[in-house]
Amino acid sequence: MATDSFILSPFRIFKGISGFLSFWYVRGSQDFWHREVNMIKGVGRDIGVLINLKLIFQPIYGDYSLIGKLIGPIFRLCRVFFGILLAIFLSFLIIACYALWLLLPPVALVMFWENLFYLLVG
Amino acid sequence: MPEEQGKQENQAVSEVIRCPECQADGFRDNGSKCPTCDGGGVLLRVRGAGDYFWGSDLSGNLSFFRLFGHALQSSARFLSYFLAFAALIYGVFFIVSQNGDFFVSFKSDVDSVRLAKDDIFGALVIAAYYFALNIVEALGVIFTERGVGTLLFWSGLLGAMCCYYFARTADLSRKEISLTDTEFKPFYEENPAKLEKAIDVSAFASVSTLGMLKKALDLAHDHAQAPGVFHLARVLLGDDDIRSLTMRMEIDTKAFGAFLDDAIKHLPTNDHYNRKKGTVMSPEMKQLAIFALQESIIAGFDMIEPEALFLALFCDQDMEKYFHDAKFDLQDIRSALLWTRSLGKVRIGNGRPRKITHTVMNKAWTARTTPELDQFSYDMTDRARSGLTGNVVNRSRELDELMRILERTSQNNALLVGEEGSGRTTIVKALANRMIHDEVLPTLRDKRLVVLDITALIAGASAGGDLELRIQKVLEDMGRGGNIILYIPDIHNLAAAGNGEGFDASKILSPILSQGLFQIIGSTDYRNYHRFIEPRGDFANGFDTVKVEELNEKDALQVLAIQAGYIEAREGVTMTYGAIKKTVELSNRYLPDRLLPGKAIDLLSETAVEVRRRGEGQTLRDEDIMKIITEKTGIPLESINSNEAEKLLNLEESLHRRVIGQDQAIKSVSSAIRRVRVGMKLQNRPIGAFLFIGPTGVGKTELAKALAEIYYGNEEAMIRLDMSEYQTVDSVEKLIGYSSSEGSDDNAGGGILTEAVKRNPFSLLLLDELEKANKNVLNLFLQVFDDGRLTDNLGRTVDFTNAIIIATSNAGSKEVSKIFVDENSDNDRILEMLDPYLLQYFTPEFLNRFTDKIVFHSLTPRNLLLIAQLQIKGLAKRLDEAQGIKVELSDEAVSYLVEVGYNAEYGARFLQRTMQEKLENLIAVEFLKGNIKRGDTFRVEVEQLKQI
């Protein structure tokens, strides 16, 4: 049971809109970036980018033969490269999602009004 | 991730302070805030360091939109989102349907490619290209088209964004309880720093809690009363989660509701709150809400939830009394709450076995495969990743200690020492969980926790170095692997393996342990630690020990609460909280040879299977648990029924059927049994400890046997120790066990007394000729009589609280014979006379610990006659069963036997010997001569007896 009435006064509407904008752009951005940064860190950790960089000259699978010493850095570099590539790709994706996040409210509002105006007026 | 549960219980010392200025209202009569308490009215002061109050009224917190947001959080959330997204989806399909030729062109393109090149891969690439193109085209249509479809789409999108906003702000408007914050330290720290300002707890209430409080205010307003505990309780009873909780606790919700309605009806009206129209919290409600914060911290909630309000009801005396009458206390409801919340987290996996993915390689690519090790082991970290390691309750101390040892740079091998079932492997599973989530220091990250199967390692290994070779290969694999932590359960088996074949596995492992080549976790129990590990100095020194103790009942209840959900789902039964609580209580009391929580889990599973046999959808109650324990132990745990009540009341009569005379003794032991059965026995003492004093052959041992038969159901349920065998100083070790060394006999590590009682705790312990025992042995029994327990040489506690202890003594028997003692003699007076003689053998504090000291009187001729009749009856029964011969004696024959067999000094034994010499020999001779055959009735006359 609401203690407030259902009447939406201009003040209430203004408060609601400003609250929504603050939530969407300020709080939403904070949460968004916090989540995405953690995701990128997790991906980097799972792929082992830093640790492979650190052990770049250590042979893989403990193969200390000449061939092993030659192949090791190559495979490690490939892994690091793949990890960086994935991070870049994810970063672009995240930026794209963030752009969508930023643009969504105004675009949705504008398109809504345009369609409504079109239907009402023709 | 599987959770490690179990927070420290808050033992906050708190006091309620009511503002005298505003009478705890928080407001003055003119409506302004009281300056003294700043509107709080009621304050909870915790440990003198933190002040907590309820600072807001409910009107601002319950705006329409906040409530709408709350609605989105509840089951209506799905409907709200569905409506918004339904419009969105409808719009999308409407638009796509406008582009119908999309599908036609798509198909023809794919077909033409395939026909031309017969290239499926090429066709798929083309298809993906066109699909993407058409999505872009469709998206373009959304922006370029104008119409109903696009309007629906955009309005649906706006609606979805609003729904998301309302739901999130409802969440965000509340603060979370975080125990790392300074403001909550007074609840769990012993000497916390004083908080600078008082804390408004209303910010930590969830929206559903605010809703409940508001409903309670409205209910009070409807009755024109000041809102209080009864209004809140009535409202809480309507909550689904609370109702589920009360149902599980078998609280009669109808009766409870009726009680509350009645209480509300009798409350006085209150104009002050009536005028406030249900928006202002009364001091009582504020106090409840503040106590709910305390309960939320104990329960580990993130916010003050309605369940915490339910727990806070206990701060009211009337409510506490109601629950107390229903046999529940606050701790019960806390445990039940933990259980009902964990029920929601049970995931059975739809009956499909979970796939275990084997991971060998670490992220650093430095590990190698371990084929030899894999043959004799399994990977615990793989199982942890597949979610097969389960939940761990309250093992943080042992786990932290284990991790501290493993994370060291040297001397970093650990040995878990605890009895079987104490949870050693559970701790290792918890470690595996932490490792896969990287919640460990870098030295333990990216590693495999592998469990060695010693049985597989040893099995099939022939003599001549086969086992040695296997161990070497396993160790080589570990060194090569580079990322292995090896767990060896029951490591004492490995330490002792090869013994007698000139090979000692511990000698292979010792240098590895000391050099820290790789890490090993072992586990063993106390007995085998002392037998096999401790004597091997180098091997033992390679480990740091972590003691693993049995869980206490409270923690075991938490574990069982989690497991109960799985058992319920698996067996298809419903359990009550009472059943779970009873399981822990009774398994701890009546299954002493196993540890919690394992024995409680097994007992609950077994009972669930039994209940399932009764049919589908049955409810498991505490009576079912009691029934299973009774079947296992023979101890009647169910409520006393009328038959048993009659049996207990006539216990003397039952005993007299076997024991002639000795009324005082029979009366005393019967009284003790009745007290036990009604539940009046002291929990930490044996059922009874009796000292029977008197001459030989008067029925002391016979009474013990009769009691074992009647109380424990079996005459064999008796542990008999002849104390004349324990006259030397080293007798104590015989009774409680030697310090074990390898190669000792079976009693090494376990004493005759402790092992016997441990194996059979529900028995009668008969200590014959107690006065002959060594003084050190008598001192041992001081603890048994006082605490009902004894610690053996390995530190294990043996429980004597279910035993009846009867000690017999001939001390002072000569003096008893001199004094004419019969049934009518005053026991206390005789004991007073015997005191000096008893004190020659026993100390006063020892004698003082007996439940009763009873003097057995010498047998009179009348007694002996009855004994003779009893023994003849027994003999006749044996002969009938063995040879089919019936035996009858004339009255004169019986009298003759009693006359000849009477000896005041030797009592019934002399009569028994006489009967053997005269009667049994006669029967034997006549039978062998062929004068009596199978089916005959042999009548014995006195003349026949006189001839023998």
PDB file of N, CA and C in Angstrom, chain A residues 1-4 6 8 12 16 19-20 23-24 27 31 45-48 51-52 55 58-62 75-76 79 101 104-105 107-109 111-112 114-116 118-119, chain B residues 58-60 62-65 67 142-148 150-151 154-155 157-158 161-162 164-165 168-169 172 214 218 279 361-368 438 446:
ATOM      1  N   MET A   1       0.864  -1.182   0.000  1.00  0.00           N
ATOM      2  CA  MET A   1       0.000   0.000   0.000  1.00  0.00           C
ATOM      3  C   MET A   1       0.898   1.228   0.000  1.00  0.00           C
ATOM      4  N   ALA A   2       0.697   2.112  -0.957  1.00  0.00           N
ATOM      5  CA  ALA A   2       1.538   3.301  -1.086  1.00  0.00           C
ATOM      6  C   ALA A   2       1.076   4.366  -0.119  1.00  0.00           C
ATOM      7  N   THR A   3       2.054   5.024   0.449  1.00  0.00           N
ATOM      8  CA  THR A   3       1.685   6.146   1.297  1.00  0.00           C
ATOM      9  C   THR A   3       1.556   7.411   0.473  1.00  0.00           C
ATOM     10  N   ASP A   4       2.230   7.424  -0.698  1.00  0.00           N
ATOM     11  CA  ASP A   4       2.077   8.582  -1.574  1.00  0.00           C
ATOM     12  C   ASP A   4       0.877   8.397  -2.469  1.00  0.00           C
ATOM     13  N   PHE A   6      -1.121   8.712  -6.127  1.00  0.00           N
ATOM     14  CA  PHE A   6      -0.691   8.393  -7.470  1.00  0.00           C
ATOM     15  C   PHE A   6      -0.584   9.625  -8.354  1.00  0.00           C
ATOM     16  N   LEU A   8       0.838  12.533 -10.226  1.00  0.00           N
ATOM     17  CA  LEU A   8       2.209  12.849 -10.614  1.00  0.00           C
ATOM     18  C   LEU A   8       2.316  14.348 -10.822  1.00  0.00           C
ATOM     19  N   ARG A  12       7.256  15.988  -9.152  1.00  0.00           N
ATOM     20  CA  ARG A  12       7.529  14.552  -9.087  1.00  0.00           C
ATOM     21  C   ARG A  12       8.076  14.045 -10.403  1.00  0.00           C
ATOM     22  N   GLY A  16      11.592  12.446 -10.980  1.00  0.00           N
ATOM     23  CA  GLY A  16      11.731  11.106 -11.539  1.00  0.00           C
ATOM     24  C   GLY A  16      12.693  11.083 -12.715  1.00  0.00           C
ATOM     25  N   GLY A  19      16.198  11.659 -11.609  1.00  0.00           N
ATOM     26  CA  GLY A  19      16.672  10.451 -10.926  1.00  0.00           C
ATOM     27  C   GLY A  19      17.062   9.377 -11.920  1.00  0.00           C
ATOM     28  N   PHE A  20      16.230   9.232 -12.938  1.00  0.00           N
ATOM     29  CA  PHE A  20      16.525   8.231 -13.963  1.00  0.00           C
ATOM     30  C   PHE A  20      17.836   8.571 -14.659  1.00  0.00           C
ATOM     31  N   PHE A  23      20.741   7.933 -12.409  1.00  0.00           N
ATOM     32  CA  PHE A  23      20.960   6.494 -12.280  1.00  0.00           C
ATOM     33  C   PHE A  23      21.594   5.938 -13.549  1.00  0.00           C
ATOM     34  N   TRP A  24      21.045   6.290 -14.703  1.00  0.00           N
ATOM     35  CA  TRP A  24      21.482   5.678 -15.952  1.00  0.00           C
ATOM     36  C   TRP A  24      22.906   6.081 -16.303  1.00  0.00           C
ATOM     37  N   ARG A  27      25.482   6.381 -12.095  1.00  0.00           N
ATOM     38  CA  ARG A  27      25.600   5.082 -11.435  1.00  0.00           C
ATOM     39  C   ARG A  27      25.768   3.949 -12.435  1.00  0.00           C
ATOM     40  N   ASP A  31      28.857   1.297 -12.609  1.00  0.00           N
ATOM     41  CA  ASP A  31      28.673  -0.165 -12.545  1.00  0.00           C
ATOM     42  C   ASP A  31      29.179  -0.826 -13.815  1.00  0.00           C
ATOM     43  N   ARG A  45      43.634 -12.994 -16.978  1.00  0.00           N
ATOM     44  CA  ARG A  45      44.150 -13.938 -15.986  1.00  0.00           C
ATOM     45  C   ARG A  45      43.977 -15.353 -16.476  1.00  0.00           C
ATOM     46  N   ASP A  46      42.796 -15.643 -17.049  1.00  0.00           N
ATOM     47  CA  ASP A  46      42.526 -16.996 -17.517  1.00  0.00           C
ATOM     48  C   ASP A  46      43.445 -17.376 -18.679  1.00  0.00           C
ATOM     49  N   ILE A  47      43.676 -16.444 -19.567  1.00  0.00           N
ATOM     50  CA  ILE A  47      44.554 -16.756 -20.693  1.00  0.00           C
ATOM     51  C   ILE A  47      46.015 -16.763 -20.237  1.00  0.00           C
ATOM     52  N   GLY A  48      46.307 -16.044 -19.180  1.00  0.00           N
ATOM     53  CA  GLY A  48      47.671 -16.065 -18.643  1.00  0.00           C
ATOM     54  C   GLY A  48      48.611 -15.164 -19.432  1.00  0.00           C
ATOM     55  N   ILE A  51      51.625 -13.854 -17.142  1.00  0.00           N
ATOM     56  CA  ILE A  51      52.519 -14.916 -16.677  1.00  0.00           C
ATOM     57  C   ILE A  51      53.313 -15.492 -17.846  1.00  0.00           C
ATOM     58  N   ASN A  52      52.707 -15.518 -19.034  1.00  0.00           N
ATOM     59  CA  ASN A  52      53.447 -16.004 -20.198  1.00  0.00           C
ATOM     60  C   ASN A  52      54.485 -14.995 -20.655  1.00  0.00           C
ATOM     61  N   LEU A  55      57.378 -15.475 -18.332  1.00  0.00           N
ATOM     62  CA  LEU A  55      58.145 -16.708 -18.556  1.00  0.00           C
ATOM     63  C   LEU A  55      58.453 -16.903 -20.026  1.00  0.00           C
ATOM     64  N   GLN A  58      61.102 -19.333 -20.947  1.00  0.00           N
ATOM     65  CA  GLN A  58      61.063 -20.662 -20.333  1.00  0.00           C
ATOM     66  C   GLN A  58      60.364 -21.621 -21.281  1.00  0.00           C
ATOM     67  N   PRO A  59      60.996 -22.774 -21.526  1.00  0.00           N
ATOM     68  CA  PRO A  59      60.380 -23.717 -22.474  1.00  0.00           C
ATOM     69  C   PRO A  59      59.032 -24.197 -21.955  1.00  0.00           C
ATOM     70  N   ILE A  60      58.139 -24.526 -22.870  1.00  0.00           N
ATOM     71  CA  ILE A  60      56.833 -25.043 -22.469  1.00  0.00           C
ATOM     72  C   ILE A  60      56.928 -26.549 -22.256  1.00  0.00           C
ATOM     73  N   TYR A  61      56.054 -27.072 -21.414  1.00  0.00           N
ATOM     74  CA  TYR A  61      55.985 -28.505 -21.074  1.00  0.00           C
ATOM     75  C   TYR A  61      57.310 -29.038 -20.539  1.00  0.00           C
ATOM     76  N   GLY A  62      58.148 -28.161 -20.045  1.00  0.00           N
ATOM     77  CA  GLY A  62      59.409 -28.591 -19.460  1.00  0.00           C
ATOM     78  C   GLY A  62      60.384 -29.159 -20.480  1.00  0.00           C
ATOM     79  N   PHE A  75      55.495 -20.075 -29.023  1.00  0.00           N
ATOM     80  CA  PHE A  75      54.141 -20.415 -28.567  1.00  0.00           C
ATOM     81  C   PHE A  75      53.656 -19.418 -27.508  1.00  0.00           C
ATOM     82  N   ARG A  76      54.600 -19.011 -26.690  1.00  0.00           N
ATOM     83  CA  ARG A  76      54.185 -18.084 -25.626  1.00  0.00           C
ATOM     84  C   ARG A  76      53.786 -16.738 -26.219  1.00  0.00           C
ATOM     85  N   ARG A  79      50.404 -16.925 -27.644  1.00  0.00           N
ATOM     86  CA  ARG A  79      49.372 -16.868 -26.603  1.00  0.00           C
ATOM     87  C   ARG A  79      49.180 -15.445 -26.113  1.00  0.00           C
ATOM     88  N   TRP A 101      24.638   2.118 -24.614  1.00  0.00           N
ATOM     89  CA  TRP A 101      24.070   2.453 -23.313  1.00  0.00           C
ATOM     90  C   TRP A 101      23.817   3.947 -23.209  1.00  0.00           C
ATOM     91  N   LEU A 104      21.026   5.060 -25.891  1.00  0.00           N
ATOM     92  CA  LEU A 104      19.709   4.409 -25.855  1.00  0.00           C
ATOM     93  C   LEU A 104      18.580   5.307 -25.340  1.00  0.00           C
ATOM     94  N   PRO A 105      18.721   5.956 -24.196  1.00  0.00           N
ATOM     95  CA  PRO A 105      17.580   6.745 -23.717  1.00  0.00           C
ATOM     96  C   PRO A 105      17.167   7.882 -24.655  1.00  0.00           C
ATOM     97  N   VAL A 107      17.749   8.319 -27.856  1.00  0.00           N
ATOM     98  CA  VAL A 107      17.293   7.802 -29.148  1.00  0.00           C
ATOM     99  C   VAL A 107      15.911   7.191 -29.002  1.00  0.00           C
ATOM    100  N   ALA A 108      15.741   6.386 -27.958  1.00  0.00           N
ATOM    101  CA  ALA A 108      14.433   5.730 -27.753  1.00  0.00           C
ATOM    102  C   ALA A 108      13.341   6.772 -27.565  1.00  0.00           C
ATOM    103  N   LEU A 109      13.670   7.820 -26.823  1.00  0.00           N
ATOM    104  CA  LEU A 109      12.676   8.866 -26.553  1.00  0.00           C
ATOM    105  C   LEU A 109      12.305   9.611 -27.838  1.00  0.00           C
ATOM    106  N   MET A 111      12.631   8.600 -30.968  1.00  0.00           N
ATOM    107  CA  MET A 111      11.928   7.720 -31.911  1.00  0.00           C
ATOM    108  C   MET A 111      10.500   7.461 -31.457  1.00  0.00           C
ATOM    109  N   PHE A 112      10.320   7.369 -30.144  1.00  0.00           N
ATOM    110  CA  PHE A 112       8.972   7.151 -29.609  1.00  0.00           C
ATOM    111  C   PHE A 112       8.079   8.313 -29.973  1.00  0.00           C
ATOM    112  N   GLU A 114       8.515  10.567 -32.269  1.00  0.00           N
ATOM    113  CA  GLU A 114       8.345  10.687 -33.720  1.00  0.00           C
ATOM    114  C   GLU A 114       7.255   9.766 -34.221  1.00  0.00           C
ATOM    115  N   ASN A 115       7.290   8.514 -33.767  1.00  0.00           N
ATOM    116  CA  ASN A 115       6.286   7.541 -34.198  1.00  0.00           C
ATOM    117  C   ASN A 115       4.903   7.913 -33.694  1.00  0.00           C
ATOM    118  N   LEU A 116       4.851   8.416 -32.464  1.00  0.00           N
ATOM    119  CA  LEU A 116       3.558   8.800 -31.890  1.00  0.00           C
ATOM    120  C   LEU A 116       2.983   9.977 -32.644  1.00  0.00           C
ATOM    121  N   TYR A 118       3.674  10.781 -35.676  1.00  0.00           N
ATOM    122  CA  TYR A 118       3.318  10.311 -37.017  1.00  0.00           C
ATOM    123  C   TYR A 118       1.927   9.667 -37.021  1.00  0.00           C
ATOM    124  N   LEU A 119       1.687   8.853 -35.985  1.00  0.00           N
ATOM    125  CA  LEU A 119       0.395   8.155 -35.933  1.00  0.00           C
ATOM    126  C   LEU A 119      -0.753   9.127 -35.632  1.00  0.00           C
TER     127      LEU A 119
ATOM    128  N   LEU B  58       7.961   5.690   7.883  1.00  0.00           N
ATOM    129  CA  LEU B  58       7.875   4.839   6.707  1.00  0.00           C
ATOM    130  C   LEU B  58       7.298   5.548   5.482  1.00  0.00           C
ATOM    131  N   SER B  59       6.810   6.765   5.669  1.00  0.00           N
ATOM    132  CA  SER B  59       6.099   7.391   4.555  1.00  0.00           C
ATOM    133  C   SER B  59       7.029   7.639   3.382  1.00  0.00           C
ATOM    134  N   GLY B  60       8.252   8.154   3.665  1.00  0.00           N
ATOM    135  CA  GLY B  60       9.150   8.457   2.555  1.00  0.00           C
ATOM    136  C   GLY B  60       9.709   7.219   1.888  1.00  0.00           C
ATOM    137  N   LEU B  62       8.286   4.438   1.309  1.00  0.00           N
ATOM    138  CA  LEU B  62       7.365   3.549   0.604  1.00  0.00           C
ATOM    139  C   LEU B  62       6.623   4.303  -0.488  1.00  0.00           C
ATOM    140  N   SER B  63       7.335   5.087  -1.250  1.00  0.00           N
ATOM    141  CA  SER B  63       6.695   5.780  -2.363  1.00  0.00           C
ATOM    142  C   SER B  63       6.210   4.736  -3.363  1.00  0.00           C
ATOM    143  N   PHE B  64       5.316   5.189  -4.157  1.00  0.00           N
ATOM    144  CA  PHE B  64       4.727   4.286  -5.153  1.00  0.00           C
ATOM    145  C   PHE B  64       5.812   3.652  -6.019  1.00  0.00           C
ATOM    146  N   PHE B  65       6.753   4.461  -6.432  1.00  0.00           N
ATOM    147  CA  PHE B  65       7.747   3.926  -7.366  1.00  0.00           C
ATOM    148  C   PHE B  65       8.711   2.973  -6.679  1.00  0.00           C
ATOM    149  N   LEU B  67       7.840   1.120  -4.210  1.00  0.00           N
ATOM    150  CA  LEU B  67       7.082  -0.115  -4.051  1.00  0.00           C
ATOM    151  C   LEU B  67       6.972  -0.853  -5.372  1.00  0.00           C
ATOM    152  N   ILE B 142      13.857  -0.091 -38.408  1.00  0.00           N
ATOM    153  CA  ILE B 142      13.366   0.412 -37.125  1.00  0.00           C
ATOM    154  C   ILE B 142      13.490   1.926 -37.071  1.00  0.00           C
ATOM    155  N   PHE B 143      14.579   2.434 -37.672  1.00  0.00           N
ATOM    156  CA  PHE B 143      14.822   3.871 -37.593  1.00  0.00           C
ATOM    157  C   PHE B 143      14.119   4.635 -38.709  1.00  0.00           C
ATOM    158  N   THR B 144      13.920   3.958 -39.823  1.00  0.00           N
ATOM    159  CA  THR B 144      13.372   4.711 -40.974  1.00  0.00           C
ATOM    160  C   THR B 144      11.855   4.609 -41.059  1.00  0.00           C
ATOM    161  N   GLU B 145      11.315   3.459 -40.643  1.00  0.00           N
ATOM    162  CA  GLU B 145       9.864   3.276 -40.737  1.00  0.00           C
ATOM    163  C   GLU B 145       9.144   4.039 -39.648  1.00  0.00           C
ATOM    164  N   ARG B 146       7.900   4.397 -39.942  1.00  0.00           N
ATOM    165  CA  ARG B 146       7.033   4.993 -38.939  1.00  0.00           C
ATOM    166  C   ARG B 146       5.749   4.184 -38.938  1.00  0.00           C
ATOM    167  N   GLY B 147       5.254   3.798 -37.784  1.00  0.00           N
ATOM    168  CA  GLY B 147       3.994   3.049 -37.749  1.00  0.00           C
ATOM    169  C   GLY B 147       3.744   2.433 -36.389  1.00  0.00           C
ATOM    170  N   VAL B 148       2.727   1.589 -36.355  1.00  0.00           N
ATOM    171  CA  VAL B 148       2.338   0.968 -35.072  1.00  0.00           C
ATOM    172  C   VAL B 148       3.442   0.051 -34.569  1.00  0.00           C
ATOM    173  N   THR B 150       6.690   0.012 -35.144  1.00  0.00           N
ATOM    174  CA  THR B 150       7.872   0.693 -34.611  1.00  0.00           C
ATOM    175  C   THR B 150       7.526   1.438 -33.330  1.00  0.00           C
ATOM    176  N   LEU B 151       6.285   1.947 -33.228  1.00  0.00           N
ATOM    177  CA  LEU B 151       5.878   2.625 -31.993  1.00  0.00           C
ATOM    178  C   LEU B 151       5.895   1.631 -30.834  1.00  0.00           C
ATOM    179  N   TRP B 154       9.533   0.897 -29.818  1.00  0.00           N
ATOM    180  CA  TRP B 154      10.198   1.945 -29.027  1.00  0.00           C
ATOM    181  C   TRP B 154       9.544   2.123 -27.662  1.00  0.00           C
ATOM    182  N   SER B 155       8.233   1.977 -27.601  1.00  0.00           N
ATOM    183  CA  SER B 155       7.585   2.115 -26.289  1.00  0.00           C
ATOM    184  C   SER B 155       7.968   0.933 -25.397  1.00  0.00           C
ATOM    185  N   LEU B 157      10.784  -0.628 -25.517  1.00  0.00           N
ATOM    186  CA  LEU B 157      12.168  -0.386 -25.090  1.00  0.00           C
ATOM    187  C   LEU B 157      12.210   0.611 -23.942  1.00  0.00           C
ATOM    188  N   LEU B 158      11.410   1.672 -24.064  1.00  0.00           N
ATOM    189  CA  LEU B 158      11.355   2.666 -22.976  1.00  0.00           C
ATOM    190  C   LEU B 158      10.826   2.033 -21.698  1.00  0.00           C
ATOM    191  N   MET B 161      13.450  -0.025 -20.054  1.00  0.00           N
ATOM    192  CA  MET B 161      14.458   0.793 -19.339  1.00  0.00           C
ATOM    193  C   MET B 161      13.892   1.286 -18.014  1.00  0.00           C
ATOM    194  N   CYS B 162      12.623   1.685 -18.006  1.00  0.00           N
ATOM    195  CA  CYS B 162      12.003   2.156 -16.758  1.00  0.00           C
ATOM    196  C   CYS B 162      11.927   1.037 -15.735  1.00  0.00           C
ATOM    197  N   TYR B 164      13.815  -1.530 -15.458  1.00  0.00           N
ATOM    198  CA  TYR B 164      15.170  -1.765 -14.955  1.00  0.00           C
ATOM    199  C   TYR B 164      15.532  -0.706 -13.932  1.00  0.00           C
ATOM    200  N   TYR B 165      15.192   0.552 -14.226  1.00  0.00           N
ATOM    201  CA  TYR B 165      15.494   1.653 -13.309  1.00  0.00           C
ATOM    202  C   TYR B 165      14.800   1.461 -11.970  1.00  0.00           C
ATOM    203  N   ARG B 168      16.326  -1.459  -9.997  1.00  0.00           N
ATOM    204  CA  ARG B 168      17.677  -1.210  -9.464  1.00  0.00           C
ATOM    205  C   ARG B 168      17.665  -0.166  -8.361  1.00  0.00           C
ATOM    206  N   THR B 169      16.865   0.874  -8.517  1.00  0.00           N
ATOM    207  CA  THR B 169      16.867   1.901  -7.467  1.00  0.00           C
ATOM    208  C   THR B 169      16.232   1.376  -6.192  1.00  0.00           C
ATOM    209  N   LEU B 172      19.133  -0.159  -4.759  1.00  0.00           N
ATOM    210  CA  LEU B 172      20.201   0.776  -4.386  1.00  0.00           C
ATOM    211  C   LEU B 172      19.794   1.710  -3.255  1.00  0.00           C
ATOM    212  N   LYS B 214       5.194  -1.595   7.438  1.00  0.00           N
ATOM    213  CA  LYS B 214       4.075  -0.722   7.056  1.00  0.00           C
ATOM    214  C   LYS B 214       2.751  -1.444   7.239  1.00  0.00           C
ATOM    215  N   ASP B 218      -0.421  -0.420   9.545  1.00  0.00           N
ATOM    216  CA  ASP B 218      -1.793  -0.315   9.027  1.00  0.00           C
ATOM    217  C   ASP B 218      -2.745  -1.172   9.837  1.00  0.00           C
ATOM    218  N   THR B 279       1.574   5.813  10.067  1.00  0.00           N
ATOM    219  CA  THR B 279       2.842   6.158   9.428  1.00  0.00           C
ATOM    220  C   THR B 279       3.996   6.213  10.409  1.00  0.00           C
ATOM    221  N   MET B 361      47.238 -28.990 -17.640  1.00  0.00           N
ATOM    222  CA  MET B 361      48.148 -27.888 -17.907  1.00  0.00           C
ATOM    223  C   MET B 361      47.805 -26.676 -17.061  1.00  0.00           C
ATOM    224  N   ASN B 362      48.852 -25.990 -16.625  1.00  0.00           N
ATOM    225  CA  ASN B 362      48.643 -24.738 -15.916  1.00  0.00           C
ATOM    226  C   ASN B 362      48.746 -23.579 -16.904  1.00  0.00           C
ATOM    227  N   LYS B 363      48.393 -22.394 -16.428  1.00  0.00           N
ATOM    228  CA  LYS B 363      48.374 -21.239 -17.335  1.00  0.00           C
ATOM    229  C   LYS B 363      49.781 -20.890 -17.801  1.00  0.00           C
ATOM    230  N   ALA B 364      50.771 -21.217 -16.990  1.00  0.00           N
ATOM    231  CA  ALA B 364      52.150 -20.866 -17.348  1.00  0.00           C
ATOM    232  C   ALA B 364      52.748 -21.876 -18.317  1.00  0.00           C
ATOM    233  N   TRP B 365      52.000 -22.907 -18.673  1.00  0.00           N
ATOM    234  CA  TRP B 365      52.484 -23.884 -19.652  1.00  0.00           C
ATOM    235  C   TRP B 365      53.780 -24.558 -19.201  1.00  0.00           C
ATOM    236  N   THR B 366      53.983 -24.667 -17.926  1.00  0.00           N
ATOM    237  CA  THR B 366      55.227 -25.291 -17.450  1.00  0.00           C
ATOM    238  C   THR B 366      54.983 -26.704 -16.935  1.00  0.00           C
ATOM    239  N   ALA B 367      53.716 -27.081 -16.771  1.00  0.00           N
ATOM    240  CA  ALA B 367      53.436 -28.407 -16.216  1.00  0.00           C
ATOM    241  C   ALA B 367      53.625 -29.484 -17.272  1.00  0.00           C
ATOM    242  N   ARG B 368      53.690 -30.711 -16.796  1.00  0.00           N
ATOM    243  CA  ARG B 368      53.787 -31.852 -17.696  1.00  0.00           C
ATOM    244  C   ARG B 368      52.780 -32.892 -17.258  1.00  0.00           C
ATOM    245  N   ASP B 438      41.218 -19.087  -7.092  1.00  0.00           N
ATOM    246  CA  ASP B 438      42.399 -18.240  -6.871  1.00  0.00           C
ATOM    247  C   ASP B 438      42.314 -17.464  -5.560  1.00  0.00           C
ATOM    248  N   ASP B 446      47.128 -21.887  -9.566  1.00  0.00           N
ATOM    249  CA  ASP B 446      47.450 -22.569 -10.815  1.00  0.00           C
ATOM    250  C   ASP B 446      48.071 -23.936 -10.563  1.00  0.00           C
TER     251      ASP B 446
END
